[in-house]
Coordinates of C-alpha atoms in Angstrom, one line a residue:
Chain A
M489 CA 24.2 54.3 130.5
K490 CA 22.6 51.1 131.6
H491 CA 26.0 49.9 133.0
I492 CA 26.4 53.1 135.0
L493 CA 23.0 52.6 136.5
Y494 CA 23.7 49.0 137.4
T495 CA 27.1 49.9 138.9
A496 CA 25.4 52.7 140.9
I497 CA 22.7 50.3 142.2
I498 CA 25.3 47.6 143.1
S499 CA 27.6 50.0 144.8
L500 CA 24.7 51.5 146.7
L501 CA 23.7 48.0 147.8
I502 CA 27.2 47.2 148.9
F503 CA 27.5 50.5 150.6
S504 CA 24.3 50.0 152.5
S505 CA 25.1 46.4 153.5
C506 CA 28.5 47.6 154.7
K507 CA 26.8 50.2 156.8
K508 CA 24.6 47.5 158.3
D509 CA 27.6 45.5 159.4
N510 CA 29.1 48.5 161.0
T511 CA 27.7 48.1 164.5
N512 CA 29.2 51.3 165.8
E513 CA 26.6 53.3 163.9
Y514 CA 23.2 53.3 165.4
N515 CA 20.2 55.5 164.7
S516 CA 18.4 55.8 167.9
N517 CA 15.3 56.9 166.0
N518 CA 15.0 53.4 164.7
K519 CA 13.8 50.5 166.7
G520 CA 15.0 46.9 166.5
E521 CA 13.5 43.7 167.8
L522 CA 15.0 42.3 170.9
S523 CA 13.9 39.1 172.6
I524 CA 14.8 38.0 176.1
E525 CA 14.8 34.2 176.3
F526 CA 14.1 32.6 179.7
D527 CA 15.7 29.1 179.5
N528 CA 14.6 27.2 182.6
I529 CA 17.2 24.8 183.9
V530 CA 17.9 22.8 187.1
G531 CA 21.6 23.0 188.0
G532 CA 23.4 21.6 185.0
E533 CA 20.4 20.1 183.3
N534 CA 17.7 21.5 181.0
L535 CA 14.3 21.5 182.9
A536 CA 12.1 18.6 181.7
L537 CA 8.5 19.2 182.8
N538 CA 6.8 16.1 184.3
T539 CA 9.6 13.7 183.5
G540 CA 12.9 15.2 184.9
S541 CA 13.8 14.2 188.4
Y542 CA 15.9 16.6 190.5
T543 CA 17.3 16.7 194.1
N544 CA 17.8 19.7 196.3
S545 CA 20.4 20.1 199.0
S546 CA 18.1 18.8 201.6
G547 CA 18.2 15.5 199.7
E548 CA 14.7 15.8 198.5
T549 CA 13.9 14.5 195.1
Y550 CA 11.3 16.4 193.1
K551 CA 9.6 16.7 189.7
I552 CA 8.1 19.9 188.3
T553 CA 4.7 19.9 186.7
T554 CA 4.0 23.6 186.4
L555 CA 6.4 26.6 186.2
K556 CA 5.1 30.1 185.4
Y557 CA 6.3 33.5 186.3
F558 CA 5.6 37.1 185.4
I559 CA 8.4 39.3 183.9
S560 CA 7.6 43.1 183.7
N561 CA 9.0 46.6 183.6
I562 CA 11.9 45.9 181.4
S563 CA 14.7 48.5 180.9
L564 CA 18.1 48.4 179.3
G565 CA 21.2 50.4 180.1
K566 CA 23.9 51.7 177.8
A567 CA 27.6 52.3 178.4
D568 CA 27.0 56.1 178.5
G569 CA 24.7 55.7 181.5
T570 CA 21.5 56.3 179.7
T571 CA 18.6 53.9 180.1
Y572 CA 15.8 52.8 177.8
T573 CA 12.6 51.8 179.6
V574 CA 10.2 49.8 177.6
P575 CA 6.7 51.5 177.6
Q576 CA 4.9 49.9 180.5
N577 CA 1.9 48.6 178.6
D578 CA 4.3 46.6 176.3
S579 CA 6.3 45.3 179.2
Y580 CA 4.3 42.5 180.8
F581 CA 5.1 38.9 180.0
L582 CA 4.1 35.5 181.4
I583 CA 6.9 33.0 181.0
E584 CA 5.5 29.4 181.0
E585 CA 7.7 26.3 180.9
G586 CA 6.4 23.9 178.2
N587 CA 4.8 26.6 176.1
E588 CA 7.0 27.6 173.2
D589 CA 5.2 30.8 172.7
A590 CA 5.8 31.8 176.2
D591 CA 9.6 31.2 176.8
H592 CA 10.6 34.8 175.9
A593 CA 9.7 38.4 176.2
S594 CA 9.7 40.3 172.9
I595 CA 10.3 44.0 173.0
E596 CA 11.2 46.8 170.6
V597 CA 14.1 49.0 171.6
P598 CA 16.0 51.8 169.9
E599 CA 19.1 50.8 168.0
G600 CA 22.2 50.6 170.2
E601 CA 24.5 48.5 172.3
Y602 CA 23.2 47.6 175.7
K603 CA 25.3 46.7 178.7
T604 CA 22.7 46.0 181.4
L605 CA 19.2 44.4 181.5
T606 CA 16.8 45.2 184.3
F607 CA 13.4 43.6 184.9
M608 CA 10.9 42.8 187.6
V609 CA 9.9 39.3 188.6
G610 CA 6.2 40.0 189.3
I611 CA 3.8 42.8 188.6
D612 CA 4.4 46.3 190.0
S613 CA 2.2 47.5 192.8
L614 CA 0.5 50.2 190.7
R615 CA -0.7 47.8 188.1
N616 CA -2.0 45.5 190.8
T617 CA -4.3 48.3 191.8
K618 CA -5.3 49.6 188.4
D619 CA -8.8 49.7 186.9
V620 CA -9.9 46.3 185.5
S621 CA -10.0 47.8 182.0
E622 CA -6.2 48.2 182.1
R623 CA -5.7 44.5 182.8
T624 CA -5.5 43.2 179.3
G625 CA -3.1 41.0 177.4
A626 CA -0.7 39.1 179.8
L627 CA -2.7 40.6 182.7
D628 CA -6.2 39.4 181.8
P629 CA -7.3 37.0 184.5
A630 CA -9.6 35.4 181.9
G631 CA -6.7 35.0 179.4
T632 CA -2.9 34.7 179.9
A633 CA -3.1 35.4 183.7
N634 CA -5.7 32.7 184.2
G635 CA -4.5 30.9 187.4
M636 CA -2.0 33.7 188.1
Y637 CA -4.5 36.0 190.0
W638 CA -5.9 35.8 193.5
G639 CA -9.5 36.7 193.6
W640 CA -9.9 36.5 197.4
N641 CA -7.0 38.8 198.0
S642 CA -6.9 41.0 194.9
G643 CA -3.5 40.7 193.3
Y644 CA -1.4 38.8 190.8
I645 CA 0.6 35.6 191.6
F646 CA 4.1 36.5 190.5
F647 CA 5.6 33.1 190.5
K648 CA 4.1 29.6 190.5
I649 CA 5.8 26.3 190.7
E650 CA 4.0 23.0 191.3
G651 CA 5.3 19.5 191.3
T652 CA 5.6 16.3 193.3
S653 CA 8.2 15.0 195.8
T654 CA 8.3 12.0 197.9
A655 CA 9.4 14.4 200.7
S656 CA 5.9 16.0 200.6
T657 CA 3.3 14.6 203.0
A658 CA 0.5 16.5 201.2
D659 CA -2.1 14.8 199.1
G660 CA -0.5 13.1 196.1
N661 CA 2.9 14.1 197.4
M662 CA 2.3 17.5 195.8
F663 CA 4.3 20.6 196.5
M664 CA 3.2 24.1 195.4
Y665 CA 4.6 27.6 195.8
H666 CA 2.3 30.4 194.6
I667 CA 4.2 33.6 195.4
G668 CA 2.7 37.0 195.2
G669 CA 2.1 40.1 197.4
F670 CA 2.6 43.6 196.1
G671 CA 2.8 45.3 199.5
G672 CA -0.9 45.8 200.2
Y673 CA -3.5 48.3 199.1
S674 CA -4.7 50.0 202.3
S675 CA -2.6 48.1 204.9
S676 CA 1.0 47.3 204.4
T677 CA 1.8 43.6 203.9
I678 CA 4.5 41.4 202.3
N679 CA 6.1 42.7 199.1
N680 CA 7.6 40.0 196.9
I681 CA 8.2 42.2 193.9
K682 CA 11.8 41.5 192.9
T683 CA 13.9 43.6 190.5
V684 CA 16.8 41.9 188.8
T685 CA 19.7 43.6 187.0
L686 CA 22.1 41.6 184.9
N687 CA 25.4 42.8 183.5
L688 CA 25.4 41.7 179.9
E689 CA 29.1 42.4 179.1
P690 CA 30.6 39.1 180.2
G691 CA 28.1 37.1 178.1
G692 CA 28.1 39.5 175.2
T693 CA 26.3 42.8 174.8
P694 CA 23.2 42.9 172.5
K695 CA 23.7 45.2 169.5
V696 CA 20.3 46.1 168.4
H697 CA 19.6 47.1 164.8
Q698 CA 16.4 47.8 163.0
A699 CA 17.1 45.3 160.3
K700 CA 17.7 42.3 162.5
E701 CA 16.6 40.4 165.6
T702 CA 18.7 40.2 168.7
N703 CA 18.2 37.6 171.4
I704 CA 19.4 37.8 175.0
H705 CA 19.6 34.2 176.3
L706 CA 19.1 33.9 180.0
M707 CA 19.5 30.8 182.1
V708 CA 17.0 30.5 184.9
D709 CA 18.2 28.0 187.4
I710 CA 15.3 26.5 189.5
A711 CA 17.8 24.7 191.7
K712 CA 18.5 28.2 193.2
L713 CA 14.8 28.4 194.2
F714 CA 15.5 25.7 196.7
D715 CA 19.1 26.4 197.6
N716 CA 20.6 29.8 197.7
K717 CA 20.2 32.4 200.4
S718 CA 18.1 29.9 202.3
H719 CA 17.6 26.2 201.9
I720 CA 14.0 25.4 201.3
S721 CA 12.8 21.9 202.4
I722 CA 9.8 20.5 200.6
K723 CA 9.0 18.4 203.6
E724 CA 8.8 21.4 205.9
H725 CA 7.1 23.6 203.3
A726 CA 5.0 21.6 200.9
A727 CA 2.6 24.5 200.2
V728 CA 3.5 28.1 200.4
M729 CA 1.1 30.7 199.1
F730 CA 0.2 34.0 200.7
D731 CA 2.1 33.7 203.9
A732 CA 5.2 35.2 205.5
Y733 CA 7.5 32.3 204.4
S734 CA 6.9 33.3 200.8
T735 CA 9.4 36.1 201.1
T736 CA 12.1 33.5 201.8
I737 CA 11.2 31.7 198.5
A738 CA 11.1 35.0 196.6
D739 CA 14.5 36.1 198.0
N740 CA 15.9 32.8 196.6
Y741 CA 14.2 33.0 193.1
A742 CA 15.4 36.6 192.6
T743 CA 18.9 35.1 192.2
M744 CA 18.2 32.4 189.7
F745 CA 18.6 34.6 186.6
R746 CA 21.9 34.5 184.8
H747 CA 22.9 35.9 181.4
D748 CA 24.4 33.1 179.3
H749 CA 25.0 34.6 175.9
T750 CA 23.6 37.0 173.3
E751 CA 22.6 36.1 169.7
N752 CA 23.3 39.2 167.7
Chain B
M1140 CA -46.1 65.9 147.2
T1141 CA -44.2 62.6 147.7
R1142 CA -41.2 64.4 149.2
K1143 CA -43.5 66.1 151.7
Y1144 CA -45.1 62.8 152.5
W1145 CA -41.8 61.1 153.2
L1146 CA -40.6 64.1 155.2
S1147 CA -43.6 64.0 157.5
I1148 CA -43.1 60.3 158.0
I1149 CA -39.5 60.8 158.9
I1150 CA -40.4 63.6 161.3
L1151 CA -43.1 61.5 162.9
I1152 CA -40.7 58.6 163.4
S1153 CA -38.1 60.8 164.9
V1154 CA -40.7 62.3 167.3
I1155 CA -41.9 58.8 168.4
Y1156 CA -38.3 57.7 168.8
A1157 CA -37.4 60.8 170.8
C1158 CA -40.5 60.3 173.0
N1159 CA -39.6 56.7 173.5
K1160 CA -36.1 57.6 174.6
D1161 CA -37.4 60.1 177.0
A1162 CA -39.7 57.6 178.5
I1163 CA -36.8 55.2 179.0
T1164 CA -34.6 57.8 180.6
E1165 CA -37.5 58.6 183.0
R1166 CA -38.0 55.0 183.9
F1167 CA -34.3 54.3 184.5
A1168 CA -33.1 57.0 186.9
G1169 CA -29.5 55.6 187.0
F1170 CA -27.6 55.8 190.3
Q1171 CA -28.8 58.4 192.8
T1172 CA -27.2 59.3 196.1
P1173 CA -29.9 59.4 198.8
A1174 CA -30.2 62.9 200.4
N1175 CA -29.1 61.5 203.8
F1176 CA -26.1 59.6 202.5
P1177 CA -22.5 60.9 201.9
E1178 CA -20.8 60.9 198.5
P1179 CA -20.2 57.4 197.2
A1180 CA -16.7 55.9 197.3
Y1181 CA -17.0 54.0 194.0
H1182 CA -15.2 55.3 190.9
F1183 CA -18.1 56.0 188.6
S1184 CA -15.8 57.9 186.3
T1185 CA -14.5 54.6 184.9
N1186 CA -17.9 52.9 184.9
E1187 CA -20.7 55.2 184.2
I1188 CA -24.1 53.7 185.0
T1189 CA -26.3 53.1 181.9
Q1190 CA -29.5 51.1 181.5
N1191 CA -28.0 48.6 179.1
K1192 CA -25.0 47.9 181.3
F1193 CA -27.1 47.7 184.4
E1194 CA -29.6 45.3 182.8
L1195 CA -26.7 43.2 181.4
G1196 CA -25.2 43.1 184.9
R1197 CA -28.6 42.0 186.4
K1198 CA -28.8 39.2 183.8
L1199 CA -25.3 38.0 184.7
F1200 CA -26.0 38.2 188.4
Y1201 CA -28.9 35.8 188.1
D1202 CA -27.4 33.5 185.4
P1203 CA -26.1 30.0 186.6
L1204 CA -24.1 29.9 183.4
L1205 CA -21.4 31.7 185.5
S1206 CA -20.8 28.6 187.7
R1207 CA -18.8 25.5 186.7
N1208 CA -21.7 23.2 186.1
S1209 CA -24.4 25.9 185.5
T1210 CA -26.2 25.1 188.7
I1211 CA -25.8 28.3 190.8
S1212 CA -25.8 32.0 190.2
C1213 CA -24.7 35.0 192.3
G1214 CA -28.3 35.3 193.2
S1215 CA -28.4 31.8 194.6
C1216 CA -26.6 32.9 197.8
H1217 CA -27.5 36.6 197.6
I1218 CA -31.2 36.4 197.7
Q1219 CA -33.2 39.7 197.2
T1220 CA -35.9 38.7 199.7
S1221 CA -33.1 38.4 202.3
A1222 CA -31.5 41.8 201.3
F1223 CA -29.2 39.8 199.0
S1224 CA -27.8 37.7 201.8
H1225 CA -28.2 33.9 202.3
H1226 CA -30.9 33.8 204.9
G1227 CA -30.9 30.9 207.2
H1228 CA -27.4 29.7 206.3
N1229 CA -24.6 30.3 208.8
V1230 CA -22.0 29.8 206.1
S1231 CA -22.5 30.0 202.3
H1232 CA -23.6 26.9 200.4
G1233 CA -21.9 26.8 197.0
I1234 CA -21.5 24.4 194.1
D1235 CA -22.4 20.7 194.8
D1236 CA -23.7 22.0 198.2
K1237 CA -20.1 22.6 199.4
L1238 CA -19.8 24.7 202.5
G1239 CA -17.8 27.9 202.7
T1240 CA -16.3 29.2 205.9
R1241 CA -18.1 32.6 206.1
N1242 CA -21.6 34.0 206.0
A1243 CA -22.6 35.4 202.6
P1244 CA -22.8 39.2 203.3
A1245 CA -25.7 41.3 202.1
I1246 CA -25.2 43.1 198.9
M1247 CA -26.4 46.6 199.6
N1248 CA -25.0 50.1 199.5
L1249 CA -21.7 48.8 198.1
A1250 CA -21.1 52.1 196.3
W1251 CA -20.1 53.5 199.7
Y1252 CA -17.6 50.8 200.6
N1253 CA -13.9 51.0 199.9
S1254 CA -13.2 47.3 200.6
F1255 CA -15.1 44.1 200.2
M1256 CA -15.5 40.7 201.8
W1257 CA -15.3 40.0 205.6
D1258 CA -11.5 40.5 205.5
G1259 CA -11.3 43.4 203.0
G1260 CA -9.2 41.2 200.7
V1261 CA -10.8 42.9 197.7
F1262 CA -10.3 46.7 197.3
D1263 CA -12.2 47.4 194.1
L1264 CA -15.8 46.4 193.5
D1265 CA -14.9 45.6 189.9
L1266 CA -12.5 42.9 191.1
Q1267 CA -14.9 41.4 193.7
P1268 CA -16.9 38.9 191.5
V1269 CA -13.6 37.1 190.6
A1270 CA -13.5 35.7 194.2
P1271 CA -16.8 33.8 194.3
L1272 CA -16.7 32.9 190.6
T1273 CA -13.3 31.1 191.0
N1274 CA -13.7 29.9 194.6
H1275 CA -13.8 26.1 194.6
V1276 CA -16.6 25.9 197.1
E1277 CA -18.6 28.7 195.6
M1278 CA -19.0 28.8 191.8
D1279 CA -15.8 27.0 191.0
E1280 CA -15.4 28.4 187.5
T1281 CA -12.4 30.1 185.7
M1282 CA -12.8 33.6 184.3
E1283 CA -11.5 32.1 181.0
N1284 CA -14.5 29.7 180.9
V1285 CA -16.9 32.4 181.9
L1286 CA -15.9 34.4 178.9
K1287 CA -16.0 31.3 176.6
K1288 CA -19.5 30.5 177.7
L1289 CA -20.7 34.0 177.3
K1290 CA -19.2 34.3 173.8
A1291 CA -20.8 31.0 172.8
S1292 CA -24.2 32.0 174.0
A1293 CA -27.1 33.1 171.8
D1294 CA -27.9 36.4 173.5
Y1295 CA -24.9 37.7 175.4
P1296 CA -22.7 38.9 172.4
S1297 CA -25.3 41.3 171.2
L1298 CA -26.2 42.5 174.7
F1299 CA -22.5 43.2 175.5
N1300 CA -22.2 44.9 172.1
K1301 CA -25.2 47.1 172.9
A1302 CA -24.0 47.9 176.4
F1303 CA -20.2 48.4 175.8
G1304 CA -20.0 49.0 172.0
E1305 CA -17.2 46.4 171.7
Q1306 CA -17.3 43.4 169.4
E1307 CA -15.5 41.1 171.8
I1308 CA -16.7 40.3 175.3
T1309 CA -13.9 41.2 177.7
T1310 CA -13.1 40.5 181.3
A1311 CA -13.5 44.1 182.1
A1312 CA -16.9 44.4 180.5
V1313 CA -18.2 41.3 182.5
L1314 CA -16.9 42.7 185.8
K1315 CA -18.1 46.3 185.2
A1316 CA -21.6 45.1 184.2
L1317 CA -21.8 43.1 187.5
S1318 CA -20.6 46.2 189.4
Q1319 CA -23.4 48.2 187.8
F1320 CA -26.0 45.8 189.2
M1321 CA -24.4 45.7 192.7
L1322 CA -24.0 49.5 192.7
M1323 CA -27.7 49.9 192.0
C1324 CA -28.6 47.8 195.1
V1325 CA -29.1 50.8 197.2
S1326 CA -31.2 50.4 200.4
S1327 CA -32.2 53.8 201.7
N1328 CA -35.9 53.7 202.3
A1329 CA -36.1 52.3 205.8
K1330 CA -38.2 54.1 208.4
Y1331 CA -34.9 55.5 209.8
D1332 CA -34.3 57.2 206.4
S1333 CA -37.8 58.7 206.2
V1334 CA -37.4 60.2 209.6
K1335 CA -33.9 61.5 208.9
R1336 CA -35.0 63.0 205.6
G1337 CA -38.0 64.6 207.2
E1338 CA -40.5 62.8 205.0
G1339 CA -43.3 63.1 207.5
K1340 CA -42.5 60.1 209.6
A1341 CA -41.3 60.3 213.2
F1342 CA -39.8 57.7 215.6
T1343 CA -42.1 56.3 218.3
E1344 CA -41.1 56.9 221.8
E1345 CA -39.6 53.4 222.1
E1346 CA -37.7 53.8 218.8
Q1347 CA -36.4 57.2 220.0
N1348 CA -35.2 55.6 223.2
G1349 CA -33.5 52.8 221.3
Y1350 CA -31.9 55.4 218.9
K1351 CA -30.4 57.2 221.9
I1352 CA -28.9 54.0 223.3
F1353 CA -27.6 53.2 219.8
Q1354 CA -25.9 56.5 219.5
Q1355 CA -24.2 56.1 222.9
K1356 CA -23.2 52.4 222.6
C1357 CA -23.1 51.3 218.9
N1358 CA -22.6 54.3 216.6
S1359 CA -18.8 54.5 216.9
C1360 CA -18.4 51.4 214.8
H1361 CA -21.8 51.0 213.2
T1362 CA -21.7 54.6 212.1
E1363 CA -24.7 56.3 210.6
P1364 CA -26.1 56.6 208.0
L1365 CA -24.5 53.4 206.5
F1366 CA -24.3 51.8 209.9
T1367 CA -20.7 50.7 209.4
D1368 CA -17.4 52.7 209.5
N1369 CA -15.9 50.3 207.0
S1370 CA -13.2 49.3 209.6
F1371 CA -12.0 45.9 210.7
R1372 CA -12.3 45.0 214.3
N1373 CA -12.2 42.1 216.7
N1374 CA -15.5 42.1 218.5
G1375 CA -14.5 39.3 220.9
L1376 CA -16.1 36.2 219.4
T1377 CA -14.5 33.0 220.6
P1378 CA -12.6 31.5 217.7
T1379 CA -14.1 28.2 216.5
A1380 CA -12.2 25.0 215.6
L1381 CA -11.6 26.5 212.1
D1382 CA -9.7 29.4 213.8
D1383 CA -10.5 31.9 211.1
K1384 CA -8.1 34.8 211.6
G1385 CA -10.0 37.2 209.4
R1386 CA -8.1 40.2 208.1
Q1387 CA -4.8 38.7 209.2
L1388 CA -5.0 36.3 206.3
V1389 CA -4.9 39.3 204.0
T1390 CA -2.4 41.5 205.7
L1391 CA -0.3 38.9 207.5
N1392 CA -0.2 41.4 210.3
D1393 CA -0.6 39.9 213.8
Q1394 CA -2.5 43.0 214.9
D1395 CA -5.2 42.1 212.4
A1396 CA -5.8 38.7 213.8
Y1397 CA -9.5 37.9 214.3
T1398 CA -10.6 41.2 213.0
F1399 CA -13.5 41.3 210.5
K1400 CA -15.3 44.1 208.6
V1401 CA -17.9 45.9 210.7
P1402 CA -21.1 44.9 208.9
S1403 CA -23.9 47.4 208.3
L1404 CA -26.9 47.0 210.6
R1405 CA -29.4 47.9 207.8
N1406 CA -31.9 45.2 207.0
L1407 CA -30.9 43.1 210.0
G1408 CA -34.5 41.8 210.1
Y1409 CA -33.9 39.9 206.9
T1410 CA -30.3 38.8 207.1
A1411 CA -30.0 36.4 210.0
P1412 CA -27.9 34.6 211.0
Y1413 CA -25.3 37.1 212.2
M1414 CA -21.5 37.6 212.5
H1415 CA -18.9 36.5 209.9
D1416 CA -19.6 32.8 210.6
G1417 CA -23.3 33.2 211.1
R1418 CA -23.1 31.9 214.7
F1419 CA -26.0 33.9 216.1
Y1420 CA -29.4 33.1 214.8
T1421 CA -31.2 35.9 216.6
L1422 CA -30.5 39.6 217.3
D1423 CA -31.0 38.9 221.0
A1424 CA -28.1 36.5 220.9
A1425 CA -26.0 39.1 219.1
L1426 CA -26.8 41.8 221.7
E1427 CA -26.2 39.3 224.6
H1428 CA -22.7 38.6 223.1
Y1429 CA -21.8 42.3 223.6
N1430 CA -23.4 42.4 227.0
S1431 CA -21.7 39.3 228.6
K1432 CA -19.8 37.1 226.2
V1433 CA -17.0 39.2 224.7
Q1434 CA -13.8 37.3 224.9
Q1435 CA -10.6 39.1 226.0
S1436 CA -7.7 38.8 223.6
A1437 CA -4.6 40.6 222.3
T1438 CA -6.5 42.1 219.4
L1439 CA -9.9 42.8 221.0
D1440 CA -11.1 46.2 219.9
P1441 CA -10.2 48.9 222.4
L1442 CA -13.8 50.2 222.4
L1443 CA -14.8 46.9 224.0
K1444 CA -12.1 47.1 226.7
K1445 CA -13.4 50.3 228.3
E1446 CA -14.9 48.4 231.3
T1447 CA -13.3 45.9 233.6
I1448 CA -15.3 43.1 232.1
P1449 CA -14.9 43.4 228.3
G1450 CA -17.9 44.3 226.2
I1451 CA -20.8 46.7 226.3
R1452 CA -23.2 46.5 229.2
L1453 CA -26.8 46.4 228.1
T1454 CA -29.7 46.1 230.5
D1455 CA -32.8 44.1 229.4
E1456 CA -34.6 47.3 228.9
E1457 CA -31.9 48.8 226.8
K1458 CA -31.8 45.7 224.6
K1459 CA -35.5 45.9 224.2
Y1460 CA -35.3 49.5 223.0
L1461 CA -32.3 48.8 220.8
L1462 CA -34.2 46.0 219.0
V1463 CA -37.1 48.3 218.4
F1464 CA -34.8 50.9 216.9
L1465 CA -32.9 48.3 214.8
K1466 CA -36.3 47.4 213.2
T1467 CA -36.4 51.0 211.8
L1468 CA -33.4 50.0 209.7
D1469 CA -35.3 47.4 207.8
D1470 CA -36.2 48.5 204.2
P1471 CA -39.0 46.3 202.8
S1472 CA -39.0 48.3 199.5
F1473 CA -35.5 47.1 198.8
L1474 CA -36.7 43.5 199.0
K1475 CA -39.5 44.2 196.5
D1476 CA -37.7 46.5 194.1
K1477 CA -38.6 44.9 190.7
K1478 CA -35.7 46.6 189.0
L1479 CA -33.3 44.4 191.1
S1480 CA -35.2 41.1 190.7
E1481 CA -34.6 38.3 188.3
Q1482 CA -36.5 39.2 185.1

């Protein structure tokens, strides 16, 4: 009798573990943990804050002292054409180089295999105009968003890079790009909200299950910030904040995200 | 016997408590729209005025703890006796006596505004305090530190708890409390208001003359009863070396270059100097600007381009009457309202 019970338990365990390994079976009522890792690099090198020295195509050598950007409004697409959109309140993340707790976005998504990843670099215009009581978590100007909010021209800074370069004629050879602009509240103005969609198939599709964690590993190539659609010269543009040229920088950085691999 | 005794004590206490509560409600009338004012623009639905929140906002407004080195408060540059402006200073003097680039505007009737600052860069009163709190030449503090200092203080945690019912002091609570104080800064008891509301006062003949000229020549921008239409206009001031482009900095639209918010004309008697950079020390100088000194430019307001020479022609007599009328917009009771003073 005891034997039968043991056998039953063991076979049940084997059965259930087999089931887990069978990635074709998903229960969309279950949610699994998915993280999206933002691995900042410069060309072929890992980005080393303060110490790494890099050169752009204008021949300007630079170091990076600060790199932060907002990722929001994440959604994932399946092969069957359906999309899962992460509830908006759980979909705001500040990525910060040098802060281990802030190198990824952690979300919960229904079990399944996903072929595309879409996110915004920045904060959607609606949230930029919402009541202050709805600006909590990553959006709290007294918390995570400290230094990522313009008080004088109400709105979030989407992307912030600061560093030094001998090409800069500013004080301390500083360069700084603080990029924001959600399109304006009552009058229309620059809109630097960028939506990025990545095909996950070449690098490996994430297979999300309740019982495990899945990680989408992205490479974020800061070299593309300076050299892509346009070539940005630190000498000519040492400080870019809320001005028309910021759109050129945002157009460049929208292309710096690449899917490298997935850890299933 | 004992039960009856206790019962009567409880009843007595409840009655006293209820009376007390009534008395408080009577003393604190909350926000009221003056009879001659339109409906306010502020979203009271997400920040209902209560006595506790208002009093907390007032304490914050006058507390130098909000600045980087605890030397200046909001009230340092927004002084009640100057209708919450910085009387006598062309541009604001902030922390370490650093100079700003613009004149500290009067805090009054903000409940009727849909944008804030000279360039309208802030579109929600709840977000407005972040600008001066974090500006390096104003209070030079971070919101993070403001919260830290408030949480570490002896009295604020319980005051916030009492007002907002939350254990933790939040950014939203700090900003909403400050909004409550600013919203309660309603100036509506000038002579003009008494006349308009038919409270037994009448304009003198000179005031009436001035009012007529005002209606013909000023009211299209400085629209009654708030004496601003909340728009942004270039009124033909010659740019200074600073070349402040006003609203263009916020919209990046060339058509907005050198436009600034039309300021209210209420309490002009207490808020000198005038214009966004405080360049005019007297009202005579301001009126003379419109009469003869308006500078032609691409974005000059069309209403100032009606005549061959740009501006608004004003004879000496018209100016005299206008000044008499403008005095009827001064509201001394606003300057003395104890409810709005540092306690």
